[in-house]
mmCIF file of C-alpha atoms in Angstrom:
data_model
loop_
_atom_site.group_PDB
_atom_site.id
_atom_site.type_symbol
_atom_site.label_atom_id
_atom_site.label_comp_id
_atom_site.label_asym_id
_atom_site.label_seq_id
_atom_site.Cartn_x
_atom_site.Cartn_y
_atom_site.Cartn_z
ATOM 1 C CA MET U 1281 185.635 246.670 -9.629
ATOM 2 C CA THR U 1282 186.843 250.259 -9.256
ATOM 3 C CA PRO U 1283 190.076 251.144 -7.433
ATOM 4 C CA GLU U 1284 187.961 252.380 -4.500
ATOM 5 C CA GLN U 1285 186.032 249.110 -4.400
ATOM 6 C CA ALA U 1286 189.288 247.156 -4.549
ATOM 7 C CA ALA U 1287 190.606 249.081 -1.554
ATOM 8 C CA ALA U 1288 187.388 248.527 0.387
ATOM 9 C CA ASN U 1289 187.428 244.835 -0.453
ATOM 10 C CA ALA U 1290 191.074 244.418 0.566
ATOM 11 C CA ARG U 1291 190.711 246.080 3.968
ATOM 12 C CA VAL U 1292 189.180 243.156 5.862
ATOM 13 C CA GLY U 1293 191.329 240.515 4.178
ATOM 14 C CA LEU U 1294 194.574 242.361 4.852
ATOM 15 C CA ALA U 1295 193.651 242.899 8.495
ATOM 16 C CA ALA U 1296 192.850 239.199 8.945
ATOM 17 C CA ILE U 1297 196.118 238.084 7.364
ATOM 18 C CA ILE U 1298 198.259 240.427 9.475
ATOM 19 C CA ARG U 1299 196.299 239.488 12.591
ATOM 20 C CA ALA U 1300 197.083 235.817 11.911
ATOM 21 C CA PHE U 1301 200.770 236.702 12.187
ATOM 22 C CA SER U 1302 200.600 239.084 15.144
ATOM 23 C CA GLU U 1303 198.462 236.684 17.188
ATOM 24 C CA SER U 1304 200.368 233.519 16.318
ATOM 25 C CA PRO U 1305 201.733 231.678 19.380
ATOM 26 C CA ARG U 1306 205.317 231.855 18.118
ATOM 27 C CA THR U 1307 205.137 235.619 17.650
ATOM 28 C CA LEU U 1308 203.701 236.202 21.103
ATOM 29 C CA GLN U 1309 206.205 233.815 22.688
ATOM 30 C CA GLY U 1310 209.051 235.666 20.992
ATOM 31 C CA ALA U 1311 207.771 238.959 22.387
ATOM 32 C CA ARG U 1312 207.773 237.506 25.882
ATOM 33 C CA LEU U 1313 211.359 236.355 25.420
ATOM 34 C CA LEU U 1314 212.217 239.970 24.628
ATOM 35 C CA GLY U 1315 210.803 240.853 28.040
ATOM 36 C CA LEU U 1316 207.734 242.587 26.608
ATOM 37 C CA SER U 1317 204.169 242.365 27.799
ATOM 38 C CA GLY U 1318 201.526 241.942 25.119
ATOM 39 C CA TRP U 1319 200.659 245.640 25.232
ATOM 40 C CA ALA U 1320 204.259 246.868 25.188
ATOM 41 C CA TYR U 1321 204.918 244.607 22.235
ATOM 42 C CA HIS U 1322 201.811 245.769 20.377
ATOM 43 C CA VAL U 1323 202.836 249.422 20.640
ATOM 44 C CA SER U 1324 206.583 249.108 20.102
ATOM 45 C CA ALA U 1325 206.449 246.503 17.340
ATOM 46 C CA ARG U 1326 204.296 248.720 15.164
ATOM 47 C CA ALA U 1327 205.676 252.152 16.053
ATOM 48 C CA GLY U 1328 209.289 251.098 16.606
ATOM 49 C CA ALA U 1329 209.896 251.692 12.902
ATOM 50 C CA LEU U 1330 209.779 255.411 13.731
ATOM 51 C CA GLY U 1331 212.930 255.048 15.824
ATOM 52 C CA ASP U 1332 213.740 256.743 19.127
ATOM 53 C CA VAL U 1333 210.823 259.147 19.421
ATOM 54 C CA LYS U 1334 208.743 260.416 22.310
ATOM 55 C CA PRO U 1335 205.471 258.732 23.357
ATOM 56 C CA GLU U 1336 203.526 261.774 22.164
ATOM 57 C CA THR U 1337 204.860 261.223 18.650
ATOM 58 C CA VAL U 1338 203.921 257.554 18.807
ATOM 59 C CA ALA U 1339 200.413 258.391 20.010
ATOM 60 C CA ALA U 1340 199.975 260.851 17.135
ATOM 61 C CA ALA U 1341 201.086 258.252 14.596
ATOM 62 C CA LEU U 1342 199.016 255.379 15.996
ATOM 63 C CA ALA U 1343 196.049 257.724 16.566
ATOM 64 C CA PHE U 1344 193.425 255.183 17.611
ATOM 65 C CA ILE U 1345 195.129 253.966 20.779
ATOM 66 C CA ALA U 1346 194.516 256.208 23.801
ATOM 67 C CA PRO U 1347 197.581 258.416 24.411
ATOM 68 C CA GLU U 1348 197.929 257.235 28.023
ATOM 69 C CA ALA U 1349 197.909 253.605 26.878
ATOM 70 C CA VAL U 1350 200.508 254.368 24.215
ATOM 71 C CA THR U 1351 202.751 256.005 26.819
ATOM 72 C CA ASP U 1352 202.428 253.015 29.147
ATOM 73 C CA GLY U 1353 203.285 250.533 26.393
ATOM 74 C CA TRP U 1354 206.111 252.584 24.892
ATOM 75 C CA GLU U 1355 207.810 253.316 28.205
ATOM 76 C CA ALA U 1356 207.510 249.672 29.276
ATOM 77 C CA ALA U 1357 209.104 248.586 26.001
ATOM 78 C CA VAL U 1358 211.977 251.066 26.340
ATOM 79 C CA LYS U 1359 212.897 249.496 29.682
ATOM 80 C CA SER U 1360 213.469 246.137 27.970
ATOM 81 C CA SER U 1361 214.702 247.006 24.492
ATOM 82 C CA ALA U 1362 215.011 249.916 22.095
ATOM 83 C CA PRO U 1363 211.752 250.118 20.117
ATOM 84 C CA ALA U 1364 213.705 250.214 16.847
ATOM 85 C CA LYS U 1365 215.206 246.834 17.766
ATOM 86 C CA VAL U 1366 211.721 245.516 18.542
ATOM 87 C CA ALA U 1367 210.547 246.643 15.100
ATOM 88 C CA THR U 1368 213.575 244.990 13.480
ATOM 89 C CA TRP U 1369 212.818 241.765 15.328
ATOM 90 C CA HIS U 1370 209.151 242.075 14.382
ATOM 91 C CA LEU U 1371 210.061 242.408 10.708
ATOM 92 C CA ALA U 1372 212.320 239.360 10.898
ATOM 93 C CA GLU U 1373 209.559 237.344 12.551
ATOM 94 C CA LEU U 1374 207.090 238.529 9.924
ATOM 95 C CA CYS U 1375 209.447 237.272 7.237
ATOM 96 C CA ASN U 1376 209.887 233.909 8.970
ATOM 97 C CA TRP U 1377 206.130 233.584 9.382
ATOM 98 C CA GLY U 1378 205.551 234.498 5.755
ATOM 99 C CA ALA U 1379 208.111 231.995 4.489
ATOM 100 C CA GLU U 1380 206.432 229.262 6.534
ATOM 101 C CA HIS U 1381 202.755 230.103 6.076
ATOM 102 C CA LEU U 1382 202.628 231.873 2.713
ATOM 103 C CA GLY U 1383 205.455 230.109 0.911
ATOM 104 C CA GLY U 1384 203.218 227.239 -0.161
ATOM 105 C CA PHE U 1385 200.406 229.414 -1.497
ATOM 106 C CA PRO U 1386 199.725 228.079 -5.025
ATOM 107 C CA ARG U 1387 199.471 231.518 -6.661
ATOM 108 C CA LEU U 1388 202.192 233.207 -4.670
ATOM 109 C CA THR U 1389 204.046 234.544 -7.706
ATOM 110 C CA ARG U 1390 200.943 236.337 -8.927
ATOM 111 C CA LEU U 1391 200.170 237.674 -5.442
ATOM 112 C CA LEU U 1392 203.691 239.091 -5.273
ATOM 113 C CA ASP U 1393 203.381 240.752 -8.659
ATOM 114 C CA LEU U 1394 200.057 242.454 -7.936
ATOM 115 C CA SER U 1395 200.928 243.441 -4.358
ATOM 116 C CA GLU U 1396 204.256 244.933 -5.344
ATOM 117 C CA ARG U 1397 202.696 247.060 -8.057
ATOM 118 C CA VAL U 1398 200.152 248.482 -5.611
ATOM 119 C CA VAL U 1399 202.780 249.173 -2.931
ATOM 120 C CA ASP U 1400 205.044 250.879 -5.476
ATOM 121 C CA ARG U 1401 202.205 253.218 -6.463
ATOM 122 C CA ILE U 1402 201.604 254.463 -2.902
ATOM 123 C CA ASP U 1403 202.431 258.097 -2.208
ATOM 124 C CA ALA U 1404 203.668 258.108 1.401
ATOM 125 C CA ALA U 1405 202.938 261.809 2.045
ATOM 126 C CA GLY U 1406 201.132 262.095 5.389
ATOM 127 C CA LEU U 1407 201.717 258.404 6.188
ATOM 128 C CA PRO U 1408 204.705 258.314 8.578
ATOM 129 C CA LEU U 1409 204.299 254.733 9.746
ATOM 130 C CA PHE U 1410 203.879 253.392 6.229
ATOM 131 C CA ALA U 1411 206.917 255.346 5.079
ATOM 132 C CA ALA U 1412 208.979 254.112 8.026
ATOM 133 C CA TRP U 1413 208.086 250.482 7.382
ATOM 134 C CA ARG U 1414 208.657 250.710 3.640
ATOM 135 C CA ALA U 1415 212.145 252.107 4.338
ATOM 136 C CA MET U 1416 213.112 249.100 6.470
ATOM 137 C CA VAL U 1417 215.144 246.370 4.795
ATOM 138 C CA ALA U 1418 213.673 242.892 5.100
ATOM 139 C CA PRO U 1419 216.241 240.299 6.222
ATOM 140 C CA ASN U 1420 214.627 237.504 4.219
ATOM 141 C CA THR U 1421 213.885 237.605 0.484
ATOM 142 C CA LEU U 1422 212.146 234.261 0.093
ATOM 143 C CA PRO U 1423 208.854 234.628 -1.830
ATOM 144 C CA GLY U 1424 206.662 233.932 1.204
ATOM 145 C CA ALA U 1425 208.599 236.449 3.278
ATOM 146 C CA ARG U 1426 208.314 239.093 0.567
ATOM 147 C CA ALA U 1427 204.571 238.503 0.329
ATOM 148 C CA ALA U 1428 204.145 238.934 4.082
ATOM 149 C CA VAL U 1429 206.041 242.235 4.008
ATOM 150 C CA LEU U 1430 204.037 243.568 1.060
ATOM 151 C CA LEU U 1431 200.724 242.649 2.677
ATOM 152 C CA HIS U 1432 201.886 244.269 5.909
ATOM 153 C CA LEU U 1433 202.688 247.454 3.992
ATOM 154 C CA LEU U 1434 199.267 247.460 2.327
ATOM 155 C CA HIS U 1435 197.629 247.027 5.726
ATOM 156 C CA GLU U 1436 199.715 249.845 7.208
ATOM 157 C CA HIS U 1437 198.806 252.038 4.251
ATOM 158 C CA ARG U 1438 195.111 251.446 4.857
ATOM 159 C CA GLN U 1439 195.435 252.270 8.532
ATOM 160 C CA GLY U 1440 197.257 255.483 7.697
ATOM 161 C CA VAL U 1441 194.696 256.775 5.201
ATOM 162 C CA HIS U 1442 191.961 255.834 7.667
ATOM 163 C CA VAL U 1443 193.430 258.288 10.175
ATOM 164 C CA ILE U 1444 193.471 261.037 7.544
ATOM 165 C CA ALA U 1445 189.877 260.327 6.506
ATOM 166 C CA VAL U 1446 188.591 260.270 10.081
ATOM 167 C CA ARG U 1447 190.131 263.658 10.865
ATOM 168 C CA ALA U 1448 188.863 265.091 7.571
ATOM 169 C CA GLY U 1449 185.388 263.966 8.608
ATOM 170 C CA GLY U 1450 185.611 266.035 11.778
ATOM 171 C CA LEU U 1451 185.842 262.999 14.046
ATOM 172 C CA THR U 1452 188.273 262.390 16.871
ATOM 173 C CA PRO U 1453 189.883 258.936 16.991
ATOM 174 C CA LEU U 1454 187.659 258.004 19.937
ATOM 175 C CA GLU U 1455 184.525 259.122 18.103
ATOM 176 C CA ALA U 1456 185.541 257.041 15.098
ATOM 177 C CA ILE U 1457 185.934 253.955 17.291
ATOM 178 C CA ILE U 1458 182.579 254.521 18.973
ATOM 179 C CA ALA U 1459 180.877 254.945 15.587
ATOM 180 C CA GLY U 1460 182.527 251.785 14.264
ATOM 181 C CA PRO U 1461 181.419 248.153 14.514
ATOM 182 C CA GLU U 1462 183.101 247.474 17.881
ATOM 183 C CA GLY U 1463 181.815 250.599 19.613
ATOM 184 C CA GLU U 1464 182.568 250.882 23.306
ATOM 185 C CA THR U 1465 184.147 247.407 23.375
ATOM 186 C CA GLY U 1466 186.718 248.619 20.864
ATOM 187 C CA ALA U 1467 187.305 251.787 22.858
ATOM 188 C CA VAL U 1468 188.021 249.809 26.023
ATOM 189 C CA ALA U 1469 190.368 247.463 24.145
ATOM 190 C CA LEU U 1470 192.370 250.438 22.883
ATOM 191 C CA GLY U 1471 192.699 252.026 26.300
ATOM 192 C CA TRP U 1472 190.083 254.787 26.145
ATOM 193 C CA GLN U 1473 188.280 255.636 29.361
ATOM 194 C CA ALA U 1474 184.561 256.348 29.807
ATOM 195 C CA PRO U 1475 182.431 258.402 29.474
ATOM 196 C CA TYR U 1476 182.036 257.788 25.750
ATOM 197 C CA PRO U 1477 180.152 259.958 23.263
ATOM 198 C CA PRO U 1478 176.835 258.609 21.895
ATOM 199 C CA ALA U 1479 177.311 256.742 18.617
ATOM 200 C CA GLY U 1480 174.140 257.880 16.851
ATOM 201 C CA PRO U 1481 175.214 261.390 15.789
ATOM 202 C CA LEU U 1482 178.604 260.089 14.618
ATOM 203 C CA ILE U 1483 177.606 257.285 12.275
ATOM 204 C CA ARG U 1484 176.905 259.409 9.193
ATOM 205 C CA ARG U 1485 180.275 261.136 9.467
ATOM 206 C CA MET U 1486 181.949 257.760 9.948
ATOM 207 C CA LEU U 1487 180.341 256.427 6.778
ATOM 208 C CA TRP U 1488 181.665 259.463 4.931
ATOM 209 C CA ALA U 1489 185.142 258.910 6.401
ATOM 210 C CA ASP U 1490 185.107 255.264 5.312
ATOM 211 C CA ALA U 1491 184.282 256.341 1.766
ATOM 212 C CA VAL U 1492 187.119 258.873 1.816
ATOM 213 C CA ALA U 1493 189.529 256.216 3.107
ATOM 214 C CA ASP U 1494 188.466 253.907 0.270
ATOM 215 C CA SER U 1495 189.089 256.718 -2.208
ATOM 216 C CA LEU U 1496 192.524 257.529 -0.773
ATOM 217 C CA ALA U 1497 193.595 253.889 -0.594
ATOM 218 C CA GLY U 1498 192.121 253.261 -4.023
ATOM 219 C CA GLN U 1499 194.620 255.618 -5.634
ATOM 220 C CA ALA U 1500 197.261 252.894 -5.231
ATOM 221 C CA TYR U 1501 194.979 250.158 -6.567
ATOM 222 C CA ALA U 1502 194.738 252.125 -9.809
ATOM 223 C CA ALA U 1503 198.090 250.454 -10.542
ATOM 224 C CA LEU U 1504 196.015 247.386 -11.459
ATOM 225 C CA ASP U 1505 193.469 247.158 -14.258
ATOM 226 C CA GLN U 1506 189.921 246.050 -13.529
ATOM 227 C CA PRO U 1507 190.455 242.287 -14.058
ATOM 228 C CA GLU U 1508 193.611 242.410 -11.960
ATOM 229 C CA ARG U 1509 191.761 244.113 -9.108
ATOM 230 C CA VAL U 1510 189.177 241.340 -9.161
ATOM 231 C CA GLU U 1511 191.984 238.790 -9.266
ATOM 232 C CA PHE U 1512 193.757 240.398 -6.312
ATOM 233 C CA ALA U 1513 190.556 240.292 -4.271
ATOM 234 C CA GLY U 1514 190.241 236.592 -5.004
ATOM 235 C CA LEU U 1515 193.856 235.943 -4.037
ATOM 236 C CA LEU U 1516 193.386 237.660 -0.676
ATOM 237 C CA GLU U 1517 190.223 235.668 -0.041
ATOM 238 C CA SER U 1518 191.915 232.384 -0.931
ATOM 239 C CA LEU U 1519 194.898 233.178 1.248
ATOM 240 C CA GLY U 1520 192.633 234.109 4.141
ATOM 241 C CA HIS U 1521 190.806 230.793 3.882
ATOM 242 C CA ARG U 1522 194.131 228.955 3.765
ATOM 243 C CA LEU U 1523 195.363 230.648 6.941
ATOM 244 C CA ALA U 1524 192.075 230.006 8.761
ATOM 245 C CA ARG U 1525 192.346 226.229 8.412
#
Protein backbone atom coordinates (compact mmCIF):
# COMPACT_ATOMS: atom_id res chain seq x y z
CA MET A 1 0.00 0.00 0.00
CA THR A 2 1.53 3.29 -1.14
CA PRO A 3 1.03 6.55 0.78
CA GLU A 4 -1.42 7.65 -1.94
CA GLN A 5 -3.38 4.41 -1.62
CA ALA A 6 -3.43 4.79 2.17
CA ALA A 7 -4.89 8.27 1.82
CA ALA A 8 -7.51 7.07 -0.66
CA ASN A 9 -8.42 4.17 1.59
CA ALA A 10 -8.72 6.37 4.68
CA ARG A 11 -11.01 8.95 3.09
CA VAL A 12 -14.29 7.03 3.35
CA GLY A 13 -13.55 5.60 6.79
CA LEU A 14 -12.62 8.96 8.28
CA ALA A 15 -15.75 10.58 6.86
CA ALA A 16 -17.96 7.84 8.31
CA ILE A 17 -16.39 8.10 11.75
CA ILE A 18 -16.73 11.90 11.92
CA ARG A 19 -20.27 11.69 10.56
CA ALA A 20 -21.15 9.28 13.39
CA PHE A 21 -20.21 12.04 15.83
CA SER A 22 -21.76 15.00 14.02
CA GLU A 23 -25.06 13.18 13.48
CA SER A 24 -25.31 11.65 16.94
CA PRO A 25 -28.51 12.62 18.80
CA ARG A 26 -26.57 14.09 21.73
CA THR A 27 -24.52 16.34 19.45
CA LEU A 28 -27.57 17.62 17.60
CA GLN A 29 -29.48 18.13 20.85
CA GLY A 30 -26.58 20.13 22.25
CA ALA A 31 -26.60 22.35 19.17
CA ARG A 32 -30.28 23.05 19.66
CA LEU A 33 -29.64 24.01 23.28
CA LEU A 34 -27.15 26.56 21.96
CA GLY A 35 -30.03 28.04 19.96
CA LEU A 36 -28.66 26.85 16.62
CA SER A 37 -30.55 25.32 13.74
CA GLY A 38 -28.96 22.28 12.12
CA TRP A 39 -27.60 24.39 9.26
CA ALA A 40 -26.25 27.18 11.47
CA TYR A 41 -24.55 24.57 13.61
CA HIS A 42 -23.07 22.76 10.61
CA VAL A 43 -21.45 25.94 9.29
CA SER A 44 -20.33 27.52 12.56
CA ALA A 45 -19.12 24.33 14.24
CA ARG A 46 -16.70 23.62 11.43
CA ALA A 47 -15.65 27.14 10.47
CA GLY A 48 -15.83 28.67 13.95
CA ALA A 49 -12.22 27.62 14.47
CA LEU A 50 -11.31 30.49 12.14
CA GLY A 51 -12.62 32.99 14.69
CA ASP A 52 -14.57 36.18 14.03
CA VAL A 53 -14.37 36.37 10.25
CA LYS A 54 -16.75 37.49 7.54
CA PRO A 55 -19.11 35.05 5.76
CA GLU A 56 -17.12 35.49 2.55
CA THR A 57 -14.03 34.14 4.30
CA VAL A 58 -16.00 31.20 5.65
CA ALA A 59 -17.42 30.43 2.20
CA ALA A 60 -13.91 30.48 0.71
CA ALA A 61 -12.63 28.09 3.37
CA LEU A 62 -15.57 25.67 3.22
CA ALA A 63 -15.64 25.92 -0.60
CA PHE A 64 -18.24 23.25 -1.35
CA ILE A 65 -21.18 24.88 0.41
CA ALA A 66 -22.94 27.54 -1.68
CA PRO A 67 -21.83 31.02 -0.54
CA GLU A 68 -25.43 32.15 0.06
CA ALA A 69 -26.06 29.11 2.26
CA VAL A 70 -22.85 29.77 4.19
CA THR A 71 -23.91 33.37 4.80
CA ASP A 72 -27.34 32.28 6.03
CA GLY A 73 -25.87 29.73 8.44
CA TRP A 74 -23.05 31.95 9.69
CA GLU A 75 -25.24 34.98 10.31
CA ALA A 76 -27.86 32.85 12.07
CA ALA A 77 -25.16 31.40 14.31
CA VAL A 78 -23.74 34.83 15.17
CA LYS A 79 -27.16 35.88 16.49
CA SER A 80 -27.04 33.07 19.07
CA SER A 81 -23.37 32.66 19.91
CA ALA A 82 -19.92 33.66 18.71
CA PRO A 83 -18.80 31.05 16.16
CA ALA A 84 -15.50 30.61 18.01
CA LYS A 85 -17.49 29.57 21.09
CA VAL A 86 -19.49 27.13 18.96
CA ALA A 87 -16.24 25.59 17.70
CA THR A 88 -14.93 25.34 21.27
CA TRP A 89 -18.14 23.62 22.34
CA HIS A 90 -17.95 21.36 19.28
CA LEU A 91 -14.42 20.31 20.20
CA ALA A 92 -15.46 19.56 23.77
CA GLU A 93 -18.38 17.47 22.54
CA LEU A 94 -16.09 15.66 20.12
CA CYS A 95 -13.82 14.79 23.02
CA ASN A 96 -16.73 13.58 25.15
CA TRP A 97 -18.03 11.50 22.26
CA GLY A 98 -14.59 10.05 21.62
CA ALA A 99 -14.07 9.13 25.27
CA GLU A 100 -17.42 7.33 25.29
CA HIS A 101 -17.42 5.67 21.87
CA LEU A 102 -13.74 5.18 21.08
CA GLY A 103 -12.36 4.66 24.57
CA GLY A 104 -13.18 0.96 24.53
CA PHE A 105 -11.64 0.25 21.13
CA PRO A 106 -9.31 -2.74 21.70
CA ARG A 107 -6.41 -1.32 19.67
CA LEU A 108 -6.81 2.29 20.70
CA THR A 109 -3.18 2.75 21.73
CA ARG A 110 -1.98 1.68 18.30
CA LEU A 111 -4.58 3.85 16.55
CA LEU A 112 -3.35 6.83 18.56
CA ASP A 113 0.27 6.16 17.69
CA LEU A 114 -0.30 5.85 13.94
CA SER A 115 -2.79 8.73 13.72
CA GLU A 116 -0.56 11.09 15.64
CA ARG A 117 2.42 10.38 13.42
CA VAL A 118 0.39 11.14 10.29
CA VAL A 119 -1.08 14.35 11.75
CA ASP A 120 2.37 15.52 12.85
CA ARG A 121 3.67 15.08 9.30
CA ILE A 122 1.01 17.32 7.73
CA ASP A 123 2.20 20.59 6.23
CA ALA A 124 -0.67 23.02 6.86
CA ALA A 125 0.26 25.46 4.07
CA GLY A 126 -2.90 26.28 2.10
CA LEU A 127 -5.12 24.47 4.63
CA PRO A 128 -6.60 27.20 6.86
CA LEU A 129 -9.30 25.10 8.49
CA PHE A 130 -6.93 22.25 9.28
CA ALA A 131 -4.42 24.70 10.72
CA ALA A 132 -7.09 26.41 12.81
CA TRP A 133 -8.34 23.13 14.25
CA ARG A 134 -4.86 21.79 14.96
CA ALA A 135 -4.11 25.00 16.90
CA MET A 136 -7.10 24.50 19.21
CA VAL A 137 -6.43 22.95 22.61
CA ALA A 138 -8.56 19.91 23.40
CA PRO A 139 -10.15 20.09 26.87
CA ASN A 140 -9.99 16.33 27.38
CA THR A 141 -6.86 14.19 27.09
CA LEU A 142 -8.38 10.76 27.66
CA PRO A 143 -7.24 8.28 24.98
CA GLY A 144 -10.65 8.07 23.30
CA ALA A 145 -10.92 11.85 23.21
CA ARG A 146 -7.45 12.19 21.72
CA ALA A 147 -8.29 9.62 19.05
CA ALA A 148 -11.46 11.50 18.08
CA VAL A 149 -9.52 14.75 17.71
CA LEU A 150 -6.78 13.14 15.62
CA LEU A 151 -9.30 11.48 13.31
CA HIS A 152 -11.14 14.78 12.98
CA LEU A 153 -7.89 16.47 11.98
CA LEU A 154 -7.16 13.79 9.38
CA HIS A 155 -10.66 14.24 7.96
CA GLU A 156 -10.25 18.03 7.87
CA HIS A 157 -6.89 17.59 6.16
CA ARG A 158 -8.46 15.46 3.45
CA GLN A 159 -11.22 17.97 2.87
CA GLY A 160 -8.68 20.76 2.57
CA VAL A 161 -6.47 19.03 0.00
CA HIS A 162 -9.61 18.08 -1.92
CA VAL A 163 -10.39 21.78 -2.40
CA ILE A 164 -6.87 22.40 -3.70
CA ALA A 165 -7.04 19.45 -6.09
CA VAL A 166 -10.45 20.43 -7.46
CA ARG A 167 -9.29 23.97 -8.25
CA ALA A 168 -6.06 22.66 -9.78
CA GLY A 169 -8.20 20.48 -12.04
CA GLY A 170 -9.98 23.55 -13.38
CA LEU A 171 -13.26 22.70 -11.66
CA THR A 172 -15.48 24.99 -9.62
CA PRO A 173 -16.78 23.57 -6.33
CA LEU A 174 -20.23 23.14 -7.88
CA GLU A 175 -18.80 21.30 -10.88
CA ALA A 176 -16.90 18.98 -8.56
CA ILE A 177 -20.10 18.15 -6.67
CA ILE A 178 -22.02 17.51 -9.88
CA ALA A 179 -19.24 15.23 -11.17
CA GLY A 180 -19.15 13.34 -7.87
CA PRO A 181 -21.23 10.37 -6.69
CA GLU A 182 -24.10 12.46 -5.27
CA GLY A 183 -24.49 14.72 -8.29
CA GLU A 184 -27.41 17.12 -8.22
CA THR A 185 -28.69 15.64 -4.93
CA GLY A 186 -25.42 16.67 -3.30
CA ALA A 187 -25.62 20.11 -4.86
CA VAL A 188 -29.10 20.69 -3.46
CA ALA A 189 -28.02 19.46 -0.01
CA LEU A 190 -25.17 21.98 0.01
CA GLY A 191 -27.36 24.90 -0.98
CA TRP A 192 -26.55 25.27 -4.68
CA GLN A 193 -29.35 26.42 -6.95
CA ALA A 194 -30.21 25.08 -10.42
CA PRO A 195 -29.45 25.15 -13.30
CA TYR A 196 -26.57 22.72 -12.89
CA PRO A 197 -23.84 21.96 -15.42
CA PRO A 198 -23.95 18.56 -17.19
CA ALA A 199 -21.83 15.97 -15.39
CA GLY A 200 -20.46 14.15 -18.44
CA PRO A 201 -17.74 16.62 -19.50
CA LEU A 202 -16.59 17.03 -15.89
CA ILE A 203 -16.01 13.43 -14.84
CA ARG A 204 -12.53 13.01 -16.32
CA ARG A 205 -11.29 16.17 -14.63
CA MET A 206 -12.86 15.01 -11.36
CA LEU A 207 -11.04 11.69 -11.58
CA TRP A 208 -7.80 13.59 -12.08
CA ALA A 209 -8.59 15.83 -9.09
CA ASP A 210 -9.27 12.80 -6.90
CA ALA A 211 -5.88 11.37 -7.84
CA VAL A 212 -4.20 14.67 -7.01
CA ALA A 213 -5.99 14.81 -3.65
CA ASP A 214 -4.78 11.28 -2.89
CA SER A 215 -1.24 12.34 -3.77
CA LEU A 216 -1.40 15.47 -1.60
CA ALA A 217 -2.95 13.66 1.36
CA GLY A 218 -0.56 10.76 0.87
CA GLN A 219 2.42 12.96 1.69
CA ALA A 220 1.41 12.75 5.36
CA TYR A 221 0.87 8.98 5.23
CA ALA A 222 4.52 8.63 4.22
CA ALA A 223 5.12 8.97 7.98
CA LEU A 224 4.11 5.29 8.17
CA ASP A 225 5.90 2.39 6.52
CA GLN A 226 4.02 0.04 4.22
CA PRO A 227 2.92 -2.49 6.88
CA GLU A 228 1.82 0.34 9.15
CA ARG A 229 -0.30 1.87 6.38
CA VAL A 230 -2.03 -1.47 5.91
CA GLU A 231 -2.49 -1.72 9.66
CA PHE A 232 -3.96 1.78 9.87
CA ALA A 233 -6.46 0.94 7.14
CA GLY A 234 -7.54 -2.12 9.10
CA LEU A 235 -7.91 -0.11 12.30
CA LEU A 236 -10.16 2.43 10.59
CA GLU A 237 -12.27 -0.36 9.12
CA SER A 238 -12.61 -2.10 12.48
CA LEU A 239 -13.52 1.13 14.22
CA GLY A 240 -16.10 1.92 11.56
CA HIS A 241 -17.74 -1.47 12.03
CA ARG A 242 -17.75 -0.96 15.79
CA LEU A 243 -19.50 2.41 15.49
CA ALA A 244 -22.06 1.05 13.02
CA ARG A 245 -23.39 -1.55 15.46
